[in-house]
PDB file of C-alpha atoms (C1' of nucleotides) in Angstrom:
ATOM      1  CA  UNK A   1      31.328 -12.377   1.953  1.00 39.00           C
ATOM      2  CA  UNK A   2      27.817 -12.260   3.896  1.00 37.00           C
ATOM      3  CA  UNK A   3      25.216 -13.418   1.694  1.00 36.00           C
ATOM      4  CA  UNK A   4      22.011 -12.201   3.479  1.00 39.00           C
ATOM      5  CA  UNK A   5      18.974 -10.632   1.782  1.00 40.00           C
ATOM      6  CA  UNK A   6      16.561  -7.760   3.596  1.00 39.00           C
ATOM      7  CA  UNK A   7      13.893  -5.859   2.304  1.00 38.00           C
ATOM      8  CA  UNK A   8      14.157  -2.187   1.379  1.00 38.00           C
ATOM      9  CA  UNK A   9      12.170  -1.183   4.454  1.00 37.00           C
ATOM     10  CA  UNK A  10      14.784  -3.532   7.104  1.00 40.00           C
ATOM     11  CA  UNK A  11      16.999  -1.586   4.905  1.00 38.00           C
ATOM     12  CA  UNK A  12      16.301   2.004   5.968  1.00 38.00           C
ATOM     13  CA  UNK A  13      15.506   0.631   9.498  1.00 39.00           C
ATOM     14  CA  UNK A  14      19.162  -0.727   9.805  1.00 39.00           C
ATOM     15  CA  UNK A  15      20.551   2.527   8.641  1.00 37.00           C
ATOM     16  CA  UNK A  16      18.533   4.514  11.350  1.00 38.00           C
ATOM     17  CA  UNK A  17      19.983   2.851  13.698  1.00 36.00           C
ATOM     18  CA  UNK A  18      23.036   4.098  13.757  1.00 41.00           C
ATOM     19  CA  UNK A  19      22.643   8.006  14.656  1.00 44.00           C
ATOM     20  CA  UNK A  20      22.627  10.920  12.112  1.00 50.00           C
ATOM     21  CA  UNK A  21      23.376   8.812   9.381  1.00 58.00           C
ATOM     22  CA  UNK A  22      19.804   8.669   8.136  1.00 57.00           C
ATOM     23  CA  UNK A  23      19.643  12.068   7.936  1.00 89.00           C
ATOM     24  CA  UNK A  24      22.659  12.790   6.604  1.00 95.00           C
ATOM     25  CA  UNK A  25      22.081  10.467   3.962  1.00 95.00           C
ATOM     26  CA  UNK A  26      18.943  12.844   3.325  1.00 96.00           C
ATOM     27  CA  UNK A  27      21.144  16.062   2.923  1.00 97.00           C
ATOM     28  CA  UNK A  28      23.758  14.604   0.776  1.00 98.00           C
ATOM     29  CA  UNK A  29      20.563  12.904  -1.526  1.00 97.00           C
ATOM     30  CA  UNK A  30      19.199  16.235  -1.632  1.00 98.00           C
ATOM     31  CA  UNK A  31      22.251  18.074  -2.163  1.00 98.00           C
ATOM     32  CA  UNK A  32      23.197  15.662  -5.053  1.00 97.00           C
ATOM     33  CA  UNK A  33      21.155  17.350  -7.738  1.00 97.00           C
ATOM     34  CA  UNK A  34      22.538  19.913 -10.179  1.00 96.00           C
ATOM     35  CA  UNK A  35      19.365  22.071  -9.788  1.00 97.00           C
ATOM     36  CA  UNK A  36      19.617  21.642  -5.970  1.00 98.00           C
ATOM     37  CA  UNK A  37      22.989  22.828  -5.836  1.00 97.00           C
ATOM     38  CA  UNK A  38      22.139  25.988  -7.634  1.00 97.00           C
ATOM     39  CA  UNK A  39      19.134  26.594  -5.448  1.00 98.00           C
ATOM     40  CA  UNK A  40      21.175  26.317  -2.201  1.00 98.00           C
ATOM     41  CA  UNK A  41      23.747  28.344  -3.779  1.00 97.00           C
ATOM     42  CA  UNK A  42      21.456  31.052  -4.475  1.00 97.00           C
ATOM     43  CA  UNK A  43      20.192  31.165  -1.467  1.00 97.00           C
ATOM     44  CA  UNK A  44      23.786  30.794   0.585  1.00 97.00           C
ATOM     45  CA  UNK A  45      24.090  35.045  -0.085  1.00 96.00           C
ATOM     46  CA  UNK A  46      21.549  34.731   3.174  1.00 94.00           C
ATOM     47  CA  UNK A  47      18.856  36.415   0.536  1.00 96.00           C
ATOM     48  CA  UNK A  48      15.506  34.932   0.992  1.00 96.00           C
ATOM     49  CA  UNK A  49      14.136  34.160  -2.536  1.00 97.00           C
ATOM     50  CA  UNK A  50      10.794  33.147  -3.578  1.00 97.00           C
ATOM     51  CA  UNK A  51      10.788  29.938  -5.608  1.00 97.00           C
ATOM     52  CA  UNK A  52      10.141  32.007  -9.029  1.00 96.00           C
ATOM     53  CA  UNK A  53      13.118  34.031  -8.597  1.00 96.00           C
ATOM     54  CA  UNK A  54      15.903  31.310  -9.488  1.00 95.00           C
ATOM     55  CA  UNK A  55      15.034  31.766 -13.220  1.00 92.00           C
ATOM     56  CA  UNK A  56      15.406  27.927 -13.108  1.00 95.00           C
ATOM     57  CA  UNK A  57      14.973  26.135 -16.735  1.00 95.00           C
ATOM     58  CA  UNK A  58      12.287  23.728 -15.212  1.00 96.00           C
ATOM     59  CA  UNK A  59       8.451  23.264 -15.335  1.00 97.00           C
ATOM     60  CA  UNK A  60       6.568  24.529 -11.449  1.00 97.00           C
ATOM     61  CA  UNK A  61       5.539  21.587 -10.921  1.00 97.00           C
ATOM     62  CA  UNK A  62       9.367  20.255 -11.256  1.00 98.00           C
ATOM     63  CA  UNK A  63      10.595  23.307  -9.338  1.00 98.00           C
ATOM     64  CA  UNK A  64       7.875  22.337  -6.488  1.00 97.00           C
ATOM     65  CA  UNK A  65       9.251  19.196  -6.195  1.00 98.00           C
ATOM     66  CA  UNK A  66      12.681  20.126  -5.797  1.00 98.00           C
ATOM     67  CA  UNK A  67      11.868  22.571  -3.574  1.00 98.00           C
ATOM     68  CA  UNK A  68       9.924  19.992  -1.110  1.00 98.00           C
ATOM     69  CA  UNK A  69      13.109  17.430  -1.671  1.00 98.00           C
ATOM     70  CA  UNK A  70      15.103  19.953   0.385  1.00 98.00           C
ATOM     71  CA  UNK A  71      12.649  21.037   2.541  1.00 97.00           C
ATOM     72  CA  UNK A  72      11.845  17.738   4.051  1.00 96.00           C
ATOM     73  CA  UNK A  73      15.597  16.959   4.143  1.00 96.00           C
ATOM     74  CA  UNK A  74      15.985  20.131   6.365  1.00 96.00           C
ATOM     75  CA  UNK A  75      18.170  22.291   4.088  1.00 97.00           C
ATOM     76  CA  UNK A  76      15.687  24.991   3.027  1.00 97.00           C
ATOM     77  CA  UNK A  77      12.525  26.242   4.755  1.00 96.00           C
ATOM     78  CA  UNK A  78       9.415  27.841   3.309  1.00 96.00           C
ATOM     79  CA  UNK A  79       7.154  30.591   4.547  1.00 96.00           C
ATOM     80  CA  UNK A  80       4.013  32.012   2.825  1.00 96.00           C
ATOM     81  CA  UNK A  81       3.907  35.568   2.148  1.00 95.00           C
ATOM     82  CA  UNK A  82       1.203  36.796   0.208  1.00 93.00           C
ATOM     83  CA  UNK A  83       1.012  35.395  -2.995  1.00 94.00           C
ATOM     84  CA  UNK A  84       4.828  33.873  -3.034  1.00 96.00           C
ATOM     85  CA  UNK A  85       6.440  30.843  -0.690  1.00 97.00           C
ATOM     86  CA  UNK A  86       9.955  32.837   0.710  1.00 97.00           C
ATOM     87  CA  UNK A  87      12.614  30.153   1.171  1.00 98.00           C
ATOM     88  CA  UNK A  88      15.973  30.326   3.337  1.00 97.00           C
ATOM     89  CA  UNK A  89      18.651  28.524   3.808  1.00 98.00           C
ATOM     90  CA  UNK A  90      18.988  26.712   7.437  1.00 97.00           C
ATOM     91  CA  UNK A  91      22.356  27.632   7.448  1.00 96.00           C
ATOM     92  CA  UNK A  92      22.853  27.463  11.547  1.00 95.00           C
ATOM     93  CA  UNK A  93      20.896  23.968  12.174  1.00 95.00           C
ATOM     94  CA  UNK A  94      22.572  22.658   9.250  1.00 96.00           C
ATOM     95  CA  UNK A  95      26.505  24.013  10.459  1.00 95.00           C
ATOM     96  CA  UNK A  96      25.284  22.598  13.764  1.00 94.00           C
ATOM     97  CA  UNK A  97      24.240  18.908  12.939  1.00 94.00           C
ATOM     98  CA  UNK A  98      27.266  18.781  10.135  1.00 96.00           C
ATOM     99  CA  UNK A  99      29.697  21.102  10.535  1.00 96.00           C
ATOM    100  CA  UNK A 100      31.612  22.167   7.460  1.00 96.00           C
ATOM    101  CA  UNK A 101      29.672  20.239   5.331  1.00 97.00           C
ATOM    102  CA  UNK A 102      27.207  23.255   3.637  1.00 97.00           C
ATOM    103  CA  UNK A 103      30.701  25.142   3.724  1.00 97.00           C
ATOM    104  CA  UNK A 104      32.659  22.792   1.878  1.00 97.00           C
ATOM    105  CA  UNK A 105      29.834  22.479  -1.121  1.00 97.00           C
ATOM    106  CA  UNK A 106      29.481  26.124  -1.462  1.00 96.00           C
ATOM    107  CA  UNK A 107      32.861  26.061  -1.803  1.00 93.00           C
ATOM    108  CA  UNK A 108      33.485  23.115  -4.021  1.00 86.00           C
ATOM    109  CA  UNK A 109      30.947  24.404  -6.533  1.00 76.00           C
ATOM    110  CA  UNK A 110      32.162  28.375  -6.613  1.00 75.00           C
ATOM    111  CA  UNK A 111      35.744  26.620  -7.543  1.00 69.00           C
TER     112      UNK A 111
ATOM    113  CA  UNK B   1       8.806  31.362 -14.053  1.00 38.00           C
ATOM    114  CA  UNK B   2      10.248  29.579 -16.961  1.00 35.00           C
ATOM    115  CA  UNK B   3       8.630  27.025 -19.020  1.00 35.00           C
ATOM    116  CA  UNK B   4      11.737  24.703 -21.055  1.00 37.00           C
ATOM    117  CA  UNK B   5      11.996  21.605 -21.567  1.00 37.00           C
ATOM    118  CA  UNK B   6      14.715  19.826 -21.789  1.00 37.00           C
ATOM    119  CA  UNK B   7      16.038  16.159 -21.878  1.00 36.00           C
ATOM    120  CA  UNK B   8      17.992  14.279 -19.553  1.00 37.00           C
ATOM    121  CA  UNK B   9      21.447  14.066 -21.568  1.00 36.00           C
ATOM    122  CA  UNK B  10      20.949  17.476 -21.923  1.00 38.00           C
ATOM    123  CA  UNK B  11      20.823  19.071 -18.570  1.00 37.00           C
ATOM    124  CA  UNK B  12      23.975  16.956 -17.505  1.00 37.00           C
ATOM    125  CA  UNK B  13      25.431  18.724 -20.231  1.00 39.00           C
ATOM    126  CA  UNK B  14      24.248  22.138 -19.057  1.00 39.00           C
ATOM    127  CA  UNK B  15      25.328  20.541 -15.301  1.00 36.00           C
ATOM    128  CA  UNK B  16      28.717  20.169 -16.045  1.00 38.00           C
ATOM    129  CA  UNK B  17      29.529  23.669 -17.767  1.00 37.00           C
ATOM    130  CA  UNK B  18      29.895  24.897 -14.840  1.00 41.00           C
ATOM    131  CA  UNK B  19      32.882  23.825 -13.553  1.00 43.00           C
ATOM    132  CA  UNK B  20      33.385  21.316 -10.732  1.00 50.00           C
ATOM    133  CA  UNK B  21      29.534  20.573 -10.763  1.00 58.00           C
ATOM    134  CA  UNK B  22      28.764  17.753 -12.298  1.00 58.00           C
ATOM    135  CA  UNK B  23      31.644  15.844  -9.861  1.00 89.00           C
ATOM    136  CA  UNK B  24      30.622  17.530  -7.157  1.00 95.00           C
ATOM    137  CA  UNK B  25      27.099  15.957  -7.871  1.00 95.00           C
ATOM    138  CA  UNK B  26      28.446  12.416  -8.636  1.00 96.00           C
ATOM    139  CA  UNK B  27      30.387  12.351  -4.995  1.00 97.00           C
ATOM    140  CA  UNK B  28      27.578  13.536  -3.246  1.00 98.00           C
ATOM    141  CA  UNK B  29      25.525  11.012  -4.930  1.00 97.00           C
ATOM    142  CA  UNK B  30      27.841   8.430  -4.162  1.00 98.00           C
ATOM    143  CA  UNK B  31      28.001   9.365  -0.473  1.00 97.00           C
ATOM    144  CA  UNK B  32      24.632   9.719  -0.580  1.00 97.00           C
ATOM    145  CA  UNK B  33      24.004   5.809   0.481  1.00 97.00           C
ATOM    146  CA  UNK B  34      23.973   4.264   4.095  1.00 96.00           C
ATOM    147  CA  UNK B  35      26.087   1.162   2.808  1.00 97.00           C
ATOM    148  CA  UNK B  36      28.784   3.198   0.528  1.00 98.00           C
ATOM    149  CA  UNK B  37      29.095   5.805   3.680  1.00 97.00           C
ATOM    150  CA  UNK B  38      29.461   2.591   5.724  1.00 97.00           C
ATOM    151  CA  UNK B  39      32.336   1.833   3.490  1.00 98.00           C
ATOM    152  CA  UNK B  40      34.205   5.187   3.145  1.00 98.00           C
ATOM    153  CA  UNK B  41      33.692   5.343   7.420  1.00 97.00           C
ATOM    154  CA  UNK B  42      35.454   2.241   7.410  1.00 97.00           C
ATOM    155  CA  UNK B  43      37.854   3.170   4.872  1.00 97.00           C
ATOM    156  CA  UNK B  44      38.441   6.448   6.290  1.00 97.00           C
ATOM    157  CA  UNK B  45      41.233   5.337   9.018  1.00 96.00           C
ATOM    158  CA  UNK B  46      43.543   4.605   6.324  1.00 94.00           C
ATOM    159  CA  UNK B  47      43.769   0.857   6.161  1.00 96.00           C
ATOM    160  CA  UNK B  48      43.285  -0.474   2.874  1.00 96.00           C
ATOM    161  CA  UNK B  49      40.412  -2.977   2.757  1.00 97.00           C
ATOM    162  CA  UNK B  50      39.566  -6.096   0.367  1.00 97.00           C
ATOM    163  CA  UNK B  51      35.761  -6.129  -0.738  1.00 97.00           C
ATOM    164  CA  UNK B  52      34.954  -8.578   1.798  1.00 95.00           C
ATOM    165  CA  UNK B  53      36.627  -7.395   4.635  1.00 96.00           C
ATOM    166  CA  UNK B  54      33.480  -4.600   5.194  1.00 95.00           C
ATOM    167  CA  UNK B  55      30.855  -8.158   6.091  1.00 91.00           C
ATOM    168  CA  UNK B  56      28.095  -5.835   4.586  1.00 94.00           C
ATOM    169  CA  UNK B  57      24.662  -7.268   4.852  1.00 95.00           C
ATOM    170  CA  UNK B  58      24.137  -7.488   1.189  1.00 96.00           C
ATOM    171  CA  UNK B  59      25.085  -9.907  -2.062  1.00 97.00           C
ATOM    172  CA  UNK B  60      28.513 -10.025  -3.614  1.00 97.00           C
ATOM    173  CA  UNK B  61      27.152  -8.588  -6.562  1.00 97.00           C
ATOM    174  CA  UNK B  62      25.297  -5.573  -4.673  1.00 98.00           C
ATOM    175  CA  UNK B  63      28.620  -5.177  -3.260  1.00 98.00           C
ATOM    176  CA  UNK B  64      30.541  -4.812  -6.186  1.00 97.00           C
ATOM    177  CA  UNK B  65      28.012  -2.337  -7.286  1.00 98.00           C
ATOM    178  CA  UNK B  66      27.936  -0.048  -4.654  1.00 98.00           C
ATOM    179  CA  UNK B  67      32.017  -0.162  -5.015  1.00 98.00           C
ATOM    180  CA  UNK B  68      32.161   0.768  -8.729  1.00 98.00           C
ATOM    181  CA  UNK B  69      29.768   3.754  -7.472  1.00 98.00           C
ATOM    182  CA  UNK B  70      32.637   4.798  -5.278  1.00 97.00           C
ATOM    183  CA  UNK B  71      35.128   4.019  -7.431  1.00 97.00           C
ATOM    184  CA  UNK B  72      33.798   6.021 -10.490  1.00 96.00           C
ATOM    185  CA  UNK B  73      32.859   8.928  -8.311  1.00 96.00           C
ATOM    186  CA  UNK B  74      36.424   8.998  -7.646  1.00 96.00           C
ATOM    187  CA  UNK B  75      35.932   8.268  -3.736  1.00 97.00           C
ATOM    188  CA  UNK B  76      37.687   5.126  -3.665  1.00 97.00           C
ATOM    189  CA  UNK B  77      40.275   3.782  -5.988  1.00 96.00           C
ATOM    190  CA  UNK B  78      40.653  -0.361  -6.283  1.00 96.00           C
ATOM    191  CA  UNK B  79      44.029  -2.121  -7.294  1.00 96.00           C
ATOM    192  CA  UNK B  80      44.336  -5.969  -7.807  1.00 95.00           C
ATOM    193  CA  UNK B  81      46.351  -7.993  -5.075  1.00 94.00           C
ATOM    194  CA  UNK B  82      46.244 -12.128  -5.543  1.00 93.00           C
ATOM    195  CA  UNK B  83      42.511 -13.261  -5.349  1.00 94.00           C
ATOM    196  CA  UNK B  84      41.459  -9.804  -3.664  1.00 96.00           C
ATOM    197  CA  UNK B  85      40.837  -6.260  -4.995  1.00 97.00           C
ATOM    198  CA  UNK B  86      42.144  -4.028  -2.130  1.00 97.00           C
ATOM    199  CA  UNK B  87      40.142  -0.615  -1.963  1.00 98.00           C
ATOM    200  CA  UNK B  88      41.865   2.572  -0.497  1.00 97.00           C
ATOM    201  CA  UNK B  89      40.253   5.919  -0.124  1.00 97.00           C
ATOM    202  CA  UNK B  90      41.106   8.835  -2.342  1.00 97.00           C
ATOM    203  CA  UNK B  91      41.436  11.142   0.455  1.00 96.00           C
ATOM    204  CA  UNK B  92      44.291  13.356  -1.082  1.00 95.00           C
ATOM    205  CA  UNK B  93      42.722  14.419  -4.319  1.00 94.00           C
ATOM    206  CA  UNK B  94      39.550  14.730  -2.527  1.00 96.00           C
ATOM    207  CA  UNK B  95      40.530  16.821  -0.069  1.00 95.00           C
ATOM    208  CA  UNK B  96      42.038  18.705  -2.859  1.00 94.00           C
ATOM    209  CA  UNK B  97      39.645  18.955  -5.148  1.00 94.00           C
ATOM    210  CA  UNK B  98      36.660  19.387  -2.682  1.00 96.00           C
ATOM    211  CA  UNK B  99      38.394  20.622   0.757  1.00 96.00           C
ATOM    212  CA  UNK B 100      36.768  19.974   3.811  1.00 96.00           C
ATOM    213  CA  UNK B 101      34.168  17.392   1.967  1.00 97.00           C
ATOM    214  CA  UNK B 102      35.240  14.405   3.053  1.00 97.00           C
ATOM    215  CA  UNK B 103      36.024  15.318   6.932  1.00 96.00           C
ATOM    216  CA  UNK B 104      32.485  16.989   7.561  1.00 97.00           C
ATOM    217  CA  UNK B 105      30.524  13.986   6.413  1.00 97.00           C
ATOM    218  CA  UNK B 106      32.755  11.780   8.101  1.00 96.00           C
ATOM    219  CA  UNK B 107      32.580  13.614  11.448  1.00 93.00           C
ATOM    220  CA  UNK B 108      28.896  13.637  10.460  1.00 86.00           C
ATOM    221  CA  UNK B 109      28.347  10.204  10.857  1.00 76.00           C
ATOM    222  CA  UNK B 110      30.491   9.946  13.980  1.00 75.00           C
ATOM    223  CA  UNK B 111      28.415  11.893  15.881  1.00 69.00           C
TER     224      UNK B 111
ATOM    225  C1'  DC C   1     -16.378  39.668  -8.347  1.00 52.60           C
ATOM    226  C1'  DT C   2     -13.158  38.424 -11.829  1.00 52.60           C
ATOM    227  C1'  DC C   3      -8.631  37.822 -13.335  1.00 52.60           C
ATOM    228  C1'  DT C   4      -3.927  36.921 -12.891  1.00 52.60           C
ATOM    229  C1'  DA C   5       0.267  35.304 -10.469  1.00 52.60           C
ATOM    230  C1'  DA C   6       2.663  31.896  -7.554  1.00 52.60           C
ATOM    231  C1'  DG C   7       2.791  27.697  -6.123  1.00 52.60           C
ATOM    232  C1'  DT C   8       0.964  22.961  -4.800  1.00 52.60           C
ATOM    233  C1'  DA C   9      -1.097  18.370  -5.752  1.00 52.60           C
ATOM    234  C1'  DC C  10      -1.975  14.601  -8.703  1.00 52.60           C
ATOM    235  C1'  DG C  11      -1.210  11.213 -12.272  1.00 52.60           C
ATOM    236  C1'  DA C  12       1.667   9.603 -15.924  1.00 52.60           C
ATOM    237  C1'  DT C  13       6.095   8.448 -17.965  1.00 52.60           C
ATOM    238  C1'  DG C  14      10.704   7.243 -18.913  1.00 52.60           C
ATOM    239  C1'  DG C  15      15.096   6.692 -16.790  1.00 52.60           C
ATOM    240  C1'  DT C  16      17.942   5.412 -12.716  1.00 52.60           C
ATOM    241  C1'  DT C  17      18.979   2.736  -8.745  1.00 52.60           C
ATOM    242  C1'  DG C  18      19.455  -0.991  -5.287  1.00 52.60           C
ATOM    243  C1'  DT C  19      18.802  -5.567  -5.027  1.00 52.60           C
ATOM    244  C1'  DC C  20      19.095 -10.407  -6.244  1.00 52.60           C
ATOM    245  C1'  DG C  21      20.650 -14.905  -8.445  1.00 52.60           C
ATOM    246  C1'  DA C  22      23.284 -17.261 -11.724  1.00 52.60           C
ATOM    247  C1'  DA C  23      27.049 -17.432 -14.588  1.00 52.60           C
ATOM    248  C1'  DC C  24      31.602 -16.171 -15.269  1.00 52.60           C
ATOM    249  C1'  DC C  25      36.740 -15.132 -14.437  1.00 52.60           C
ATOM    250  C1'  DA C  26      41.166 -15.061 -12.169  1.00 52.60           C
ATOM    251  C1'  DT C  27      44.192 -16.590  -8.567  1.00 52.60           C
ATOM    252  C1'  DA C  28      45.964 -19.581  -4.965  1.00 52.60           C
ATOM    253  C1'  DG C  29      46.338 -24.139  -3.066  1.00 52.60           C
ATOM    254  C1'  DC C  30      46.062 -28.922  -3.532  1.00 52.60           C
TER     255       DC C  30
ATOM    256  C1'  DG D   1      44.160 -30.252 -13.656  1.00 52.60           C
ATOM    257  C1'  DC D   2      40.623 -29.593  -9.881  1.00 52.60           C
ATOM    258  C1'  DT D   3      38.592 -26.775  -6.397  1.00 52.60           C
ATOM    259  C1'  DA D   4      37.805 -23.137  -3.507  1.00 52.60           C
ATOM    260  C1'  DT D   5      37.848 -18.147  -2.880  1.00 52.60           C
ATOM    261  C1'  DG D   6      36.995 -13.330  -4.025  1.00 52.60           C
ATOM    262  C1'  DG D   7      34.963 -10.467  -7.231  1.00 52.60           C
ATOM    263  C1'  DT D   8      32.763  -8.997 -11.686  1.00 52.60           C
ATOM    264  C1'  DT D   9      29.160  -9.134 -15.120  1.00 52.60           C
ATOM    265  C1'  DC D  10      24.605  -9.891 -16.831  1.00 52.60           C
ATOM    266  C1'  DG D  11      19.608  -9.974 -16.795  1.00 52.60           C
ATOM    267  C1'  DA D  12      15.608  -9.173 -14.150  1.00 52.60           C
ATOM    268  C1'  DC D  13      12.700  -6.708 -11.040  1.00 52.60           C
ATOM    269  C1'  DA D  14      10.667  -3.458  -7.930  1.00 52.60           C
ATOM    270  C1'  DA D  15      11.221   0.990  -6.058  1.00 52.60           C
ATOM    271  C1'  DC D  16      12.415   5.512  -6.645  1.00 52.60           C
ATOM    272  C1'  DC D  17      13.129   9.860  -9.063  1.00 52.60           C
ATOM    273  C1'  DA D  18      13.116  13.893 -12.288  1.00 52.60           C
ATOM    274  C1'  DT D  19      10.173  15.514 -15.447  1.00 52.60           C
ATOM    275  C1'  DC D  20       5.915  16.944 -17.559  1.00 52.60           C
ATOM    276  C1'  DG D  21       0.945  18.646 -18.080  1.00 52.60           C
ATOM    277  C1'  DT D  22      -3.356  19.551 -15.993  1.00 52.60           C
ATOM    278  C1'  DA D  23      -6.129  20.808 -12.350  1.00 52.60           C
ATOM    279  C1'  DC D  24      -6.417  23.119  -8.069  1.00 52.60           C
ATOM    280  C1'  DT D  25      -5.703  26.739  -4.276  1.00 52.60           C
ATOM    281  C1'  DT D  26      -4.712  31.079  -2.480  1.00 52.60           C
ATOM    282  C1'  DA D  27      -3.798  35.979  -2.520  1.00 52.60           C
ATOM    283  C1'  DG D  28      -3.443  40.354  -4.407  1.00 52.60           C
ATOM    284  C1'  DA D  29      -4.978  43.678  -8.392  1.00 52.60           C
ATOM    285  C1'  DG D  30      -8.375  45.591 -11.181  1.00 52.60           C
TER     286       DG D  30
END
DNA sequence: CTCTAAGTACGATGGTTGTCGAACCATAGC
DNA sequence: GCTATGGTTCGACAACCATCGTACTTAGAG
């Protein structure tokens, strides 16, 4: 049993070493969050949805912030139109960095 | 767009009504970690491990942490042998209960 | 121009998490 | 019985996170 001790930051810098894992860290963080599962759900009809139409039993400023989680972990994006932010699913990047994965959550939560 | 609050307790309640969610969340959680998908990498070719056979960069007490995450996520299960607790992935019911799961994020990180 | 609707940004708060060290427990070997 | 060895448990701590309310921004409607 190794008994050394780093810092958070050596932390994250270790695990982004070793390719993809940082980021897939990211996904499965984001993804691990019963109002982030419904989101992405929602949106994995390939409907683009503004962020007020998931009737979502939060405050905005909550639903902001969950919306930005998955953003910056590359699962959603945003575009303004007019008044409302439209949000899709990156379905294709995602399938093509981790293949199966978005496939086998949709799947595991419609069970 | 709504306006409810509610507490914590609460909306894991609410979370796990819906069937499947709530472990679907936990797993992803517990993947969600460089060092725990370190562990189910390693674990993932089958061979049943002891605790300190990973030589993970952390304490012995930070490691036994981040197994009982696996373990009651249901990733990993642990049985007693001598001095050593041997670990073992739960790739069968996994793969049952959430098909396709496990084999994306490990193909993930191998990229 | 004013008002409303849809979000974002900020600050606060309570709960969770990852980490550590020290103490503890069980087993094997002496 | 004594002593390692391999883990667990406990208490502490700092960082992070989900949540809220309030204030702010931007765009369309009147």
């Amino acid at each position: 049993m190794v008994n050394v001790v780093i810092t958070e930051s050596e932390r994250a810098e270790v695990a982004s070493c070793e390719t993809g894992e940082l980021e897939l860290a990211a996904v499965l963080h984001a993804l691990s969050d019963p109002i982030r599962l419904r989101i992405v759900t929602e949106l994995s009809d390939g409907v683009e949805r503004s962020c007020g139409a998931f009737n979502l039993p939060i405050t905005k400023s909550t639903c902001s912030h969950h919306f930005r989680v998955l953003r910056e972990a590359g699962v959603i994006s945003t575009r303004v139109e007019g008044k409302s932010r439209i949000n899709v699913l990156r379905r294709d990047p995602l399938d093509e960095r981790f293949p199966g994965l978005l496939d086998a959550v949709l799947q595991a939560r419609s069970d």
